[in-house]
């Protein structure tokens, strides 16, 4: 579907470091929720708060890519299963499963919620 294609493009853009494309796909009042207990855990409101959080990732990790493997579309909601492929600053590789829930308003992202293995992500985060 068009929705899946658009989200696939956002995952690709993120992995290529093209954060601008991801941020431009957000509504002005987006709510972006990272799992509590991981390094960036909490709720971010508005594209600028999300952008500031994204900017920390290259400083904290050697490598951080998100690979979606399954998309489930239900009306304005999309559930994405996949894994984060992460390399810590000391060169240890992690494959960390995630579920992302996207809520869309037309072709813009209204809400994002992340579920992941916060213990593994916290371990990878430590320098």
PDB file of C-alpha atoms in Angstrom:
ATOM      1  CA  UNK A   1       0.000   0.000   0.000  1.00  0.00           C
ATOM      2  CA  UNK A   2       0.975   3.642  -0.374  1.00  0.00           C
ATOM      3  CA  UNK A   3       1.167   4.001   3.410  1.00  0.00           C
ATOM      4  CA  UNK A   4       3.659   1.131   3.709  1.00  0.00           C
ATOM      5  CA  UNK A   5       5.766   2.540   0.871  1.00  0.00           C
ATOM      6  CA  UNK A   6       5.868   5.953   2.551  1.00  0.00           C
ATOM      7  CA  UNK A   7       6.921   4.481   5.896  1.00  0.00           C
ATOM      8  CA  UNK A   8       9.543   2.271   4.197  1.00  0.00           C
ATOM      9  CA  UNK A   9      10.968   5.453   2.648  1.00  0.00           C
ATOM     10  CA  UNK A  10      11.141   7.073   6.093  1.00  0.00           C
ATOM     11  CA  UNK A  11      13.042   4.093   7.550  1.00  0.00           C
ATOM     12  CA  UNK A  12      15.454   4.269   4.598  1.00  0.00           C
ATOM     13  CA  UNK A  13      15.886   8.040   5.016  1.00  0.00           C
ATOM     14  CA  UNK A  14      16.590   7.617   8.742  1.00  0.00           C
ATOM     15  CA  UNK A  15      19.183   4.916   8.048  1.00  0.00           C
ATOM     16  CA  UNK A  16      20.903   7.154   5.492  1.00  0.00           C
ATOM     17  CA  UNK A  17      21.077  10.012   7.990  1.00  0.00           C
ATOM     18  CA  UNK A  18      18.461  12.011   6.088  1.00  0.00           C
ATOM     19  CA  UNK A  19      16.690  13.179   9.228  1.00  0.00           C
ATOM     20  CA  UNK A  20      15.171  16.171   7.428  1.00  0.00           C
ATOM     21  CA  UNK A  21      12.922  13.882   5.360  1.00  0.00           C
ATOM     22  CA  UNK A  22      11.676  12.134   8.502  1.00  0.00           C
ATOM     23  CA  UNK A  23      11.016  15.387  10.367  1.00  0.00           C
ATOM     24  CA  UNK A  24       9.242  16.907   7.343  1.00  0.00           C
ATOM     25  CA  UNK A  25       6.780  13.997   7.406  1.00  0.00           C
ATOM     26  CA  UNK A  26       5.545  14.971  10.891  1.00  0.00           C
ATOM     27  CA  UNK A  27       2.527  17.063  11.829  1.00  0.00           C
ATOM     28  CA  UNK A  28       3.331  20.260  13.741  1.00  0.00           C
ATOM     29  CA  UNK A  29       1.828  18.757  16.890  1.00  0.00           C
ATOM     30  CA  UNK A  30       3.324  15.250  16.621  1.00  0.00           C
ATOM     31  CA  UNK A  31       3.629  13.172  19.782  1.00  0.00           C
ATOM     32  CA  UNK A  32       6.736  10.929  19.628  1.00  0.00           C
ATOM     33  CA  UNK A  33       7.046   8.378  22.430  1.00  0.00           C
ATOM     34  CA  UNK A  34      10.282   6.468  23.063  1.00  0.00           C
ATOM     35  CA  UNK A  35      10.084   3.480  25.439  1.00  0.00           C
ATOM     36  CA  UNK A  36      10.732   4.422  29.065  1.00  0.00           C
ATOM     37  CA  UNK A  37      13.953   2.853  30.292  1.00  0.00           C
ATOM     38  CA  UNK A  38      15.938   3.332  27.089  1.00  0.00           C
ATOM     39  CA  UNK A  39      18.485   6.144  26.633  1.00  0.00           C
ATOM     40  CA  UNK A  40      16.029   8.541  24.973  1.00  0.00           C
ATOM     41  CA  UNK A  41      12.952   7.318  26.840  1.00  0.00           C
ATOM     42  CA  UNK A  42      10.084   9.755  27.146  1.00  0.00           C
ATOM     43  CA  UNK A  43       7.615  11.824  25.161  1.00  0.00           C
ATOM     44  CA  UNK A  44       8.659  14.438  22.613  1.00  0.00           C
ATOM     45  CA  UNK A  45       6.185  17.011  21.314  1.00  0.00           C
ATOM     46  CA  UNK A  46       6.591  18.750  17.983  1.00  0.00           C
ATOM     47  CA  UNK A  47       9.121  18.067  15.197  1.00  0.00           C
ATOM     48  CA  UNK A  48      11.866  20.154  16.809  1.00  0.00           C
ATOM     49  CA  UNK A  49      11.942  18.116  20.029  1.00  0.00           C
ATOM     50  CA  UNK A  50      12.145  14.919  17.968  1.00  0.00           C
ATOM     51  CA  UNK A  51      14.926  16.415  15.837  1.00  0.00           C
ATOM     52  CA  UNK A  52      16.988  17.316  18.920  1.00  0.00           C
ATOM     53  CA  UNK A  53      16.657  13.715  20.157  1.00  0.00           C
ATOM     54  CA  UNK A  54      17.649  12.312  16.724  1.00  0.00           C
ATOM     55  CA  UNK A  55      20.766  14.502  16.683  1.00  0.00           C
ATOM     56  CA  UNK A  56      22.069  12.729  19.807  1.00  0.00           C
ATOM     57  CA  UNK A  57      22.068   9.271  18.186  1.00  0.00           C
ATOM     58  CA  UNK A  58      25.263   9.604  16.064  1.00  0.00           C
ATOM     59  CA  UNK A  59      27.059  11.018  19.122  1.00  0.00           C
ATOM     60  CA  UNK A  60      26.040   8.055  21.304  1.00  0.00           C
ATOM     61  CA  UNK A  61      26.360   5.112  18.896  1.00  0.00           C
ATOM     62  CA  UNK A  62      28.868   4.060  16.239  1.00  0.00           C
ATOM     63  CA  UNK A  63      26.015   2.761  14.092  1.00  0.00           C
ATOM     64  CA  UNK A  64      22.234   2.820  14.466  1.00  0.00           C
ATOM     65  CA  UNK A  65      19.904   1.486  11.767  1.00  0.00           C
ATOM     66  CA  UNK A  66      16.284   0.371  11.933  1.00  0.00           C
ATOM     67  CA  UNK A  67      15.146  -2.507   9.737  1.00  0.00           C
ATOM     68  CA  UNK A  68      11.401  -3.060   9.378  1.00  0.00           C
ATOM     69  CA  UNK A  69      10.323  -6.626   8.595  1.00  0.00           C
ATOM     70  CA  UNK A  70       6.508  -6.534   8.789  1.00  0.00           C
ATOM     71  CA  UNK A  71       3.839  -3.868   8.365  1.00  0.00           C
ATOM     72  CA  UNK A  72       0.276  -4.246   9.623  1.00  0.00           C
ATOM     73  CA  UNK A  73      -2.104  -1.474   8.504  1.00  0.00           C
ATOM     74  CA  UNK A  74      -5.369  -0.764  10.305  1.00  0.00           C
ATOM     75  CA  UNK A  75      -7.155   2.438   9.230  1.00  0.00           C
ATOM     76  CA  UNK A  76      -4.879   5.338  10.273  1.00  0.00           C
ATOM     77  CA  UNK A  77      -2.598   3.113  12.346  1.00  0.00           C
ATOM     78  CA  UNK A  78       0.400   1.066  11.220  1.00  0.00           C
ATOM     79  CA  UNK A  79       2.228  -1.490  13.354  1.00  0.00           C
ATOM     80  CA  UNK A  80       5.793  -2.180  12.230  1.00  0.00           C
ATOM     81  CA  UNK A  81       7.858  -5.076  13.536  1.00  0.00           C
ATOM     82  CA  UNK A  82      11.580  -5.114  12.986  1.00  0.00           C
ATOM     83  CA  UNK A  83      14.973  -4.754  14.587  1.00  0.00           C
ATOM     84  CA  UNK A  84      17.434  -2.029  15.417  1.00  0.00           C
ATOM     85  CA  UNK A  85      20.946  -2.890  14.288  1.00  0.00           C
ATOM     86  CA  UNK A  86      23.156  -1.023  16.703  1.00  0.00           C
ATOM     87  CA  UNK A  87      26.895  -0.792  17.275  1.00  0.00           C
ATOM     88  CA  UNK A  88      28.062   0.645  20.583  1.00  0.00           C
ATOM     89  CA  UNK A  89      30.939   3.104  20.819  1.00  0.00           C
ATOM     90  CA  UNK A  90      33.225   0.259  21.894  1.00  0.00           C
ATOM     91  CA  UNK A  91      32.355  -1.737  18.761  1.00  0.00           C
ATOM     92  CA  UNK A  92      29.856  -4.299  20.082  1.00  0.00           C
ATOM     93  CA  UNK A  93      27.004  -5.185  17.685  1.00  0.00           C
ATOM     94  CA  UNK A  94      23.434  -5.616  18.897  1.00  0.00           C
ATOM     95  CA  UNK A  95      20.281  -6.705  17.110  1.00  0.00           C
ATOM     96  CA  UNK A  96      17.395  -5.361  19.162  1.00  0.00           C
ATOM     97  CA  UNK A  97      13.779  -6.220  18.275  1.00  0.00           C
ATOM     98  CA  UNK A  98      11.183  -3.448  18.123  1.00  0.00           C
ATOM     99  CA  UNK A  99       7.538  -2.756  17.483  1.00  0.00           C
ATOM    100  CA  UNK A 100       6.682   0.734  16.235  1.00  0.00           C
ATOM    101  CA  UNK A 101       3.126   2.047  16.210  1.00  0.00           C
ATOM    102  CA  UNK A 102       2.539   4.905  13.783  1.00  0.00           C
ATOM    103  CA  UNK A 103      -0.656   6.955  13.726  1.00  0.00           C
ATOM    104  CA  UNK A 104      -1.152   8.988  10.583  1.00  0.00           C
ATOM    105  CA  UNK A 105      -3.092  12.112   9.725  1.00  0.00           C
ATOM    106  CA  UNK A 106      -3.378  11.914   5.946  1.00  0.00           C
ATOM    107  CA  UNK A 107       0.213  11.480   4.785  1.00  0.00           C
ATOM    108  CA  UNK A 108       1.733  13.018   7.928  1.00  0.00           C
ATOM    109  CA  UNK A 109       2.847  11.313  11.138  1.00  0.00           C
ATOM    110  CA  UNK A 110       0.609  12.334  14.041  1.00  0.00           C
ATOM    111  CA  UNK A 111       1.995   9.930  16.632  1.00  0.00           C
ATOM    112  CA  UNK A 112       4.824   7.437  16.999  1.00  0.00           C
ATOM    113  CA  UNK A 113       5.230   4.946  19.824  1.00  0.00           C
ATOM    114  CA  UNK A 114       8.186   2.631  20.265  1.00  0.00           C
ATOM    115  CA  UNK A 115       8.314  -0.710  22.085  1.00  0.00           C
ATOM    116  CA  UNK A 116      11.740  -2.333  22.348  1.00  0.00           C
ATOM    117  CA  UNK A 117      14.141  -4.313  24.533  1.00  0.00           C
ATOM    118  CA  UNK A 118      15.196  -1.375  26.685  1.00  0.00           C
ATOM    119  CA  UNK A 119      17.785  -3.411  28.621  1.00  0.00           C
ATOM    120  CA  UNK A 120      19.720  -4.287  25.462  1.00  0.00           C
ATOM    121  CA  UNK A 121      19.453  -0.726  24.160  1.00  0.00           C
ATOM    122  CA  UNK A 122      20.731   0.663  27.459  1.00  0.00           C
ATOM    123  CA  UNK A 123      23.630  -1.825  27.348  1.00  0.00           C
ATOM    124  CA  UNK A 124      24.564  -0.741  23.811  1.00  0.00           C
ATOM    125  CA  UNK A 125      24.351   2.900  24.892  1.00  0.00           C
ATOM    126  CA  UNK A 126      27.040   2.658  27.558  1.00  0.00           C
ATOM    127  CA  UNK A 127      30.372   3.926  26.231  1.00  0.00           C
TER     128      UNK A 127
END
